[in-house]
C-alpha positions in Angstrom: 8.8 62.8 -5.1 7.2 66.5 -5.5 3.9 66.8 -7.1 2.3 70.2 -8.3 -1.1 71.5 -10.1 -1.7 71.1 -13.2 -2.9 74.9 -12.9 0.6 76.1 -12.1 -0.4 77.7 -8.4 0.8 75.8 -6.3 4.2 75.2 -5.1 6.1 71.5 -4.5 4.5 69.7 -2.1 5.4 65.8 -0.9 2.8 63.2 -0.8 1.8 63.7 3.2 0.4 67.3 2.0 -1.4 66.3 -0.6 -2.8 63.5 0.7 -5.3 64.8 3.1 -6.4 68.1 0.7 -7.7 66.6 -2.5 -8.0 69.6 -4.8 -4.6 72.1 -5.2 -5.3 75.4 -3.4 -5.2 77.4 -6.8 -8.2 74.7 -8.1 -6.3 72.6 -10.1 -5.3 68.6 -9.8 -2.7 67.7 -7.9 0.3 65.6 -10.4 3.7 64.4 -9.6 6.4 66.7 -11.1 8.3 63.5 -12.6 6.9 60.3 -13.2 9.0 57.7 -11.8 10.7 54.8 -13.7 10.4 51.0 -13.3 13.1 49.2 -15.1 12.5 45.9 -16.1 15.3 44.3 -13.8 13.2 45.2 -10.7 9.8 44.6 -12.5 10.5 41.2 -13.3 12.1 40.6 -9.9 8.8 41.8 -8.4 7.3 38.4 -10.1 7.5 36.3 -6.5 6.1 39.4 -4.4 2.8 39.6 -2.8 -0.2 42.1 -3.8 0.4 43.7 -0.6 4.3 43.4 -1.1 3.7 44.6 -4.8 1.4 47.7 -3.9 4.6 49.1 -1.0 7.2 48.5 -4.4 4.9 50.9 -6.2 3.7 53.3 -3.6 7.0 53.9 -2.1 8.2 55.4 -5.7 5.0 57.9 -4.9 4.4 58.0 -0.7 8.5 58.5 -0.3 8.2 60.9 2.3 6.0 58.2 4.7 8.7 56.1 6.1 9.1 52.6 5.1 8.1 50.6 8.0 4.9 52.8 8.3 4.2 52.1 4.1 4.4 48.5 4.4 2.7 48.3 7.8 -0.3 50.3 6.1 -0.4 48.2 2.6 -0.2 44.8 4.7 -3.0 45.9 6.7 -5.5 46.8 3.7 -4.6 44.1 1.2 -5.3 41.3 3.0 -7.1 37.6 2.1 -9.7 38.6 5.1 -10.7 41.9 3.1 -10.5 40.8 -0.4 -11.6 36.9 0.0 -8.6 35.9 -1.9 -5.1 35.3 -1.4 -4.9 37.0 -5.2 -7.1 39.6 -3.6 -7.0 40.5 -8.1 -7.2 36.8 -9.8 -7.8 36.7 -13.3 -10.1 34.6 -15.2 -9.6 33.8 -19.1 -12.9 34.4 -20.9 -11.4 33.1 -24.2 -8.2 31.4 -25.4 -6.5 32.9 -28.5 -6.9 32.3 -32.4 -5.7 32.7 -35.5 -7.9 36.2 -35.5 -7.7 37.3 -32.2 -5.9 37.7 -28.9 -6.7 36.3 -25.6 -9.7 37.8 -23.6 -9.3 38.3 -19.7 -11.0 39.5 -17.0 -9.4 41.2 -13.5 -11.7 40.7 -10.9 -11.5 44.0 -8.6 -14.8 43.6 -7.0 -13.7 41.4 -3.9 -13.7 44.4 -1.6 -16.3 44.6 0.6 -18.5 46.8 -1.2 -18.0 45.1 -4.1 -16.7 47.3 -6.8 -13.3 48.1 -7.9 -13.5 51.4 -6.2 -12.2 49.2 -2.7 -9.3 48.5 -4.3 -7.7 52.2 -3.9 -10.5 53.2 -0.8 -9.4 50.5 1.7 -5.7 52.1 1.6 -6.8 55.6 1.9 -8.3 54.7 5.0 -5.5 53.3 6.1 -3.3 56.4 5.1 -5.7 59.1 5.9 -5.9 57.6 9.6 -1.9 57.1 9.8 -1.4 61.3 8.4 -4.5 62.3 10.8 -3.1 60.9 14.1 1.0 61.8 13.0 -0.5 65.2 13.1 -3.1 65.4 15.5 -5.6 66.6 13.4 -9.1 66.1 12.2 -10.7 65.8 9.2 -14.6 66.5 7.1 -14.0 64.6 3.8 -16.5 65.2 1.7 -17.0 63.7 -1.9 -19.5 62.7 -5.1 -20.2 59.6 -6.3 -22.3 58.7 -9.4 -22.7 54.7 -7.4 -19.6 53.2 -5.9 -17.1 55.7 -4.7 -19.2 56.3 -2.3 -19.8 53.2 -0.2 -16.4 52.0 -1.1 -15.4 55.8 0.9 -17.8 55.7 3.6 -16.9 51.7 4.9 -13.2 52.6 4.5 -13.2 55.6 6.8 -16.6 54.1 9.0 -15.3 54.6 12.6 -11.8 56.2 11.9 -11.2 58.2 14.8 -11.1 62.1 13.3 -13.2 61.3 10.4 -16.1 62.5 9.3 -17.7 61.7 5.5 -20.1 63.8 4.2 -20.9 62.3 0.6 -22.8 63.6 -2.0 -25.0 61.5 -4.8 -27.2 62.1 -7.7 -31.0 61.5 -6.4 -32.4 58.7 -8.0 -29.8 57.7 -10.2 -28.0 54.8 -8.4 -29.4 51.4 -8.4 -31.6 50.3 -5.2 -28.5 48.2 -4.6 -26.1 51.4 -4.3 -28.2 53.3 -2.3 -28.5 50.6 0.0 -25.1 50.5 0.7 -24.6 53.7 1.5 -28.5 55.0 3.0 -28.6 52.3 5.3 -25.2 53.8 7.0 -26.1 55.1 11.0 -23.4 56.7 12.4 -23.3 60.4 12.8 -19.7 60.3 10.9 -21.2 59.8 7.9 -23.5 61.8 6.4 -25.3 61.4 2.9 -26.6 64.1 0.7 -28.8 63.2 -2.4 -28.6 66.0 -4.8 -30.9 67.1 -7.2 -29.1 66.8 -10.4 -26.7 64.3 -11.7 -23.3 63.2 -10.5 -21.6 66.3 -12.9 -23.8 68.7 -10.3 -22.6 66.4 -7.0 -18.8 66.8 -9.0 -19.2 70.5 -9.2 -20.3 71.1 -5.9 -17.7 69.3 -4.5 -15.0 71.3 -6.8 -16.6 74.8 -5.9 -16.2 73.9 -1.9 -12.3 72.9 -2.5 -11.6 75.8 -4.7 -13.2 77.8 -1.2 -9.8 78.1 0.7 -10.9 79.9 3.6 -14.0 78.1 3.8 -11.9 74.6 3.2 -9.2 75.1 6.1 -11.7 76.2 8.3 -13.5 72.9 8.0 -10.6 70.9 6.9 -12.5 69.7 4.4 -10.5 67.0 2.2 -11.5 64.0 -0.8 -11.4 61.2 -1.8 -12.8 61.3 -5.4 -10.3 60.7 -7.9 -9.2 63.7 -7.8 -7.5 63.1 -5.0 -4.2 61.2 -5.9 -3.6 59.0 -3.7 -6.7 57.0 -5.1 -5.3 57.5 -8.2 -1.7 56.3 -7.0 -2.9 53.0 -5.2 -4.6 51.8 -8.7 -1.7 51.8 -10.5 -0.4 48.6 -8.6 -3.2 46.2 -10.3 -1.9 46.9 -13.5 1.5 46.3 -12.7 0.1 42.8 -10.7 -1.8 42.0 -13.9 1.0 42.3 -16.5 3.2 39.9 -14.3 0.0 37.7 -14.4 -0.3 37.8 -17.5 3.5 36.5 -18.4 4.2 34.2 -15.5 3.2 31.7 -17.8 5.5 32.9 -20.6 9.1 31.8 -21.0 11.4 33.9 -19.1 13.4 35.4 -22.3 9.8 36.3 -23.7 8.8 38.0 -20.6 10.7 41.9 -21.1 8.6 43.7 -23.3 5.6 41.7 -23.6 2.7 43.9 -24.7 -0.7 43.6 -23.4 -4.2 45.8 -24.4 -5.9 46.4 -21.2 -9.6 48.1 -21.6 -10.9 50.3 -18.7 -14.7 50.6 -18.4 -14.3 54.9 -18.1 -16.5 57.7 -16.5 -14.3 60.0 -14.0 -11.1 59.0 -16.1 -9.4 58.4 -12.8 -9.4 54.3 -13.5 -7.6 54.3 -17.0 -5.4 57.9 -16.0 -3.7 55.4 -13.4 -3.0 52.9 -16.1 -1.7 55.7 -18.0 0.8 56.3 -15.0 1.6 52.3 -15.2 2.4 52.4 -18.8 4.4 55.2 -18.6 6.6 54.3 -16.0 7.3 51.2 -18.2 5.0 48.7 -17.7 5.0 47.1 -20.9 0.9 48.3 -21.7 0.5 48.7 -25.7 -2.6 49.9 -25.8 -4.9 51.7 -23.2 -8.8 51.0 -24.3 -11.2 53.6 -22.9 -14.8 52.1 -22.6 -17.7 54.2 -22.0 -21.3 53.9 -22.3 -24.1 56.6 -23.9 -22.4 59.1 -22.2 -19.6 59.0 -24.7 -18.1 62.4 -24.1 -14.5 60.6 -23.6 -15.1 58.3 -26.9 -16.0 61.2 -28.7 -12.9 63.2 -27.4 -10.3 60.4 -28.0 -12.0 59.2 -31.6 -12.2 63.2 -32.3 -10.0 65.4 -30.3 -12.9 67.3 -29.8 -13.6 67.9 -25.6 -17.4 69.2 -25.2 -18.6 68.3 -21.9 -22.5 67.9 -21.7 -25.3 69.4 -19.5 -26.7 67.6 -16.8 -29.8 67.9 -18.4 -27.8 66.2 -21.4 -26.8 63.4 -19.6 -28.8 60.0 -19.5 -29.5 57.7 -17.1 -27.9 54.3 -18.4 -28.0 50.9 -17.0 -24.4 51.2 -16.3 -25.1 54.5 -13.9 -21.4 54.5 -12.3 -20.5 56.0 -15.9 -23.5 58.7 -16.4 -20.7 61.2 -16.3 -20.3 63.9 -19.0 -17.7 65.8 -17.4 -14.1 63.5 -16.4 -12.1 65.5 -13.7 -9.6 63.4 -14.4 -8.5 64.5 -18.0 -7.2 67.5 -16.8 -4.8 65.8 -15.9 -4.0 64.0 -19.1 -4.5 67.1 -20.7 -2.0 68.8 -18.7 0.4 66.0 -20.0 -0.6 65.9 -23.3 -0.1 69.6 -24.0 2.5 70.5 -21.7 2.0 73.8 -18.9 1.6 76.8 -21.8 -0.8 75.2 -23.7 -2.9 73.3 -21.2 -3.1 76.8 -19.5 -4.7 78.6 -22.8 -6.8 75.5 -23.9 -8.3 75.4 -20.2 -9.7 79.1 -20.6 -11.2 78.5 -24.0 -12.4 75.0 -22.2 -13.9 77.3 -19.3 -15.2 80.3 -21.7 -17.0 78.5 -24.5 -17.7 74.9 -23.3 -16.0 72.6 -25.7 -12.2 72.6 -27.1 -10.4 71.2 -30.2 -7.7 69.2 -29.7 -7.9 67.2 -33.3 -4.5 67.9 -34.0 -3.5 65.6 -31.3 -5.7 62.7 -31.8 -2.6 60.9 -33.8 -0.7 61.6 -30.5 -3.0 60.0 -28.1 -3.1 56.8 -29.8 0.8 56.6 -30.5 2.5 58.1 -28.0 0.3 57.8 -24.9 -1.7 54.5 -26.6 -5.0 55.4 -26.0 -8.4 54.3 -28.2 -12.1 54.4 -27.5 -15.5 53.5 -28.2 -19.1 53.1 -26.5 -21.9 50.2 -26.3 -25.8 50.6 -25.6 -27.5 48.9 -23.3 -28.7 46.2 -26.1 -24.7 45.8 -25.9 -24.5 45.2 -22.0 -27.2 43.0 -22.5 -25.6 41.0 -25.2 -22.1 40.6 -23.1 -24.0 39.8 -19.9 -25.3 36.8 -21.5 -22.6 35.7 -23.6 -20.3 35.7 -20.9 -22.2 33.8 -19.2 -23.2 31.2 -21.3 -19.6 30.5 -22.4 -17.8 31.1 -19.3 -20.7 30.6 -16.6 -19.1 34.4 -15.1 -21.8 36.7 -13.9 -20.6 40.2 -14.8 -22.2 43.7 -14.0 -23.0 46.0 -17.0 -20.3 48.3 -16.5 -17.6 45.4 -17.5 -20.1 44.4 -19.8 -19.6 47.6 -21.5 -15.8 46.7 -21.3 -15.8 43.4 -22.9 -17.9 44.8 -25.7 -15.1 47.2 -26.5 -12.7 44.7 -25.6 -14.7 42.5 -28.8 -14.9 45.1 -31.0 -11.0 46.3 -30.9 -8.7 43.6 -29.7 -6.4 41.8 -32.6 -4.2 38.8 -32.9 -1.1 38.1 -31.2 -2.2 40.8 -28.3 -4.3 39.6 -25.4 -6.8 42.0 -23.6 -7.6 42.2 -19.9 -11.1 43.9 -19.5 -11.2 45.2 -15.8 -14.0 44.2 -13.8 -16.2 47.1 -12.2 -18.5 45.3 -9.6 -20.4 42.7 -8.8 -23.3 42.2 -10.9 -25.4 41.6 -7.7 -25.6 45.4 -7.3 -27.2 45.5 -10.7 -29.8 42.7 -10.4 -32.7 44.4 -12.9 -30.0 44.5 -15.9 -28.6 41.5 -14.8 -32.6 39.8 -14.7 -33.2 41.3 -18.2 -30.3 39.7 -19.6 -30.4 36.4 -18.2 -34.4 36.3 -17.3 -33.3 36.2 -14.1 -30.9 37.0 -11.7 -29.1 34.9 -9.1 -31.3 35.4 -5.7 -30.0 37.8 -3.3 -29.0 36.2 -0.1 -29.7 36.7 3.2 -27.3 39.6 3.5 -28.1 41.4 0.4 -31.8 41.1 1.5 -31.5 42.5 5.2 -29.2 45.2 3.4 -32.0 46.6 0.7 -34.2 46.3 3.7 -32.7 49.0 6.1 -33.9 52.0 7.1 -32.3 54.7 5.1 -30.6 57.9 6.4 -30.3 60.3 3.8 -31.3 64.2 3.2 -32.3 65.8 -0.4 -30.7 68.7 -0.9 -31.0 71.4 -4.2 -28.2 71.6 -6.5 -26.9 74.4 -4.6 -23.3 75.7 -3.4 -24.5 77.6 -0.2 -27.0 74.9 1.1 -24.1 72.5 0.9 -21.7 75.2 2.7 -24.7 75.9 5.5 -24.9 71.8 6.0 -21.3 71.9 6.4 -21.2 74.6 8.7 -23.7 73.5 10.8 -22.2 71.6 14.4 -23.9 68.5 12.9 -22.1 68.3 9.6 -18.8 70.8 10.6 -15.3 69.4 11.5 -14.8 66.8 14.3 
């Protein structure tokens, strides 16, 4: 497998040299150059395998240049019943059976990790690989990365103590819940260093993109990622999907099993969540339709329901009560974009994206939702509110407002004969005020929760500014290890 940019600068690289850079050197996102195949012979054969014995089936079609006994050493190491709390380490949960006038509702629970969001799922391997690529080589490296909640703390307790590691992480000031912060403030350990920026997580996403795009300033640093925009995140999500769908159909007779189609809605703010289920359904995992959920910040609703791509000021983009999605700018649809309108295009679209701010793609809408399956819409927090407590009352499932803003989509656009599998964001303990406004209370934290939000914090407030970041960097206490 050879991946390049989607800006055309770069040449073919294998997986062990992208893994550790993030960003391409010319500033683009990093894609494979062929998207590999899954026929259903050896997708229904992978029925009996493990999650851990699932994810090497998958990664190996992506990581083939890390040899085998290293791959599944690395993936039986992360995905474990010890990490995740479950054997499953994904088990699903049925929220509704099917009727006459709609499909079955389902929930994926990818919160087991040990911070508690989905954003573990993908983390807890990188830390894994990043360590296995850093000591085959000998090398060091400064990661340093945004995150508008749970990227974050899912990055810094992956990589915590990782000999050669060092995090510096970057997060919108005021603009995570008490929870969040927590998790990652209360870190001490002069490996991980947080920076709360003035601005919102576009201006933390930014800054992180202007420092990549720095070459010199990059190797001299070694400065890598682990945002989404880093593929190997990107690559280790795809195997829930795949370990959904056979969920989904073990029940099912065997002949009924090829082809079964399933609607699968993806609670979206970076784009890098639903971008790997775009990678599952196209290499052949049988996913009809890919449902993009956002919240107020419904730049991607407006851009699939449109065509029309106009990413918003930070001064344009609210602070929700699902705050992991206050994005108004999705790295990740580059990439998609790249796909959608093959190299020539994407290339002139990209400078009119760059020179006037918006771009209009309206002529491909009919595209996206045929050929690549993809359909939107938002909810309000009146409709996180709503989901929290129906859920609840009908299920007795506690569930955060980001996958409340799933299963409202999920409401409004599922249809008979298709079930829909909403997948689950967090935990809704790190939400406890939206979570206490639905329900009129919220469960009470325990003793762990209660030491953790009680913590001295370590963080340092920084302007929304390019050189303060690079001084920080360069400075012995933030530079490379």
């Amino acid at each position: 497998m050879e991946y390049i940019s989607t800006r055309g600068g770069m040449p073919p690289l294998r997986f062990s040299d992208i893994l550790l850079g993030g960003l391409a050197p010319d500033g683009g996102l990093v894609m494979p150059a062929s998207i590999p195949q899954i026929d259903n012979d050896p997708l229904q054969g992978w029925r009996s395998l493990s999650y851990a014995q699932l994810a090497f089936q998958v990664l190996s079609r992506y990581c083939d240049d890390i040899p085998a006994d290293d791959l599944k050493r690395l993936v039986e190491e992360t995905y474990t019943a010890e990490t995740f709390g479950t054997r499953a380490i994904t088990p699903l949960t049925e929220l509704e059976a099917a009727s006459a006038e709609r499909g079955s509702l389902l929930v994926q629970h990818l919160s087991n990790g040990p911070t508690l969001a989905f954003k573990d799922m993908a983390m807890q391997l990188l830390g894994e690989l990043f360590a296995h690529e850093l000591a085959r080589r000998g090398e060091r490296l400064t990661i340093l990365g945004a995150t508008s909640g749970d990227t974050g703390s899912a990055a810094e307790y992956a990589l915590l103590g990782r000999p050669g590691i060092r995090v510096v992480m970057l997060s919108p000031a005021d603009r995570m819940t008490p929870f969040q912060q927590a998790q990652m403030y209360s870190i001490d350990d002069p490996g991980v260093v947080n920076l709360a920026v003035e601005g919102v997580f576009d201006d933390c996403q930014n800054l992180v993109k202007t420092v990549n795009a720095d070459t010199d300033f990059k190797a001299r640093y070694s400065i890598g990622a682990v945002n989404s925009i880093n593929f190997g995140r990107i690559a280790a999500q795809i195997v829930y999907y795949v370990w959904s769908w056979l969920r989904m159909t073990d029940t099912l007779p065997a002949e009924d099993r090829p082809g079964y189609r399933v609607d699968v809605v993806v609670p979206s703010g970076n784009f890098g969540n639903i971008y790997a289920g775009h990678l599952a359904r196209e290499m052949g995992v049988p996913l009809r339709r890919l449902l993009l959920a956002t919240n107020e910040n419904d730049v991607l609703d407006e851009f699939f329901r449109t065509g029309i791509y106009a990413p918003r000021s930070s001064a344009d983009t609210l602070a929700t009560s699902s705050p992991s999605m206050d994005i108004s700018k999705a790295s990740n649809l580059e990439r998609f974009l790249w796909t959608l309108l093959g190299p020539e295009q994407f290339s002139t679209s990209w400078k009119e994206l760059e020179r006037d701010g918006r771009i209009d793609l309206s002529a491909h809408v009919g595209t996206m939702r045929e050929r690549y399956g993809f359909l939107s819409a938002s909810s309000s927090h009146a409709d996180r509110l709503t989901a929290i407590t129906l859920v609840r009352a009908t299920t007795g499932l506690l569930i955060d407002p980001h996958t409340a803003d799933g299963v409202t989509v999920a409401l409004a656009l599922r249809e008979s004969g298709f079930p829909t599998l909403v997948l689950e964001t967090a935990k809704a303990a790190k939400f406890g005020d939206t979570v206490a406004e639905a329900l009129g209370s919220a469960p009470a934290p325990d003793e762990a929760l209660r030491r953790l939000l009680a913590a001295e914090q370590h963080v340092v407030t920084i302007a929304d500014d390019v050189e303060t970041l690079r001084a920080l960097i360069a400075r012995d206490a933030l530079g490379a290890v």
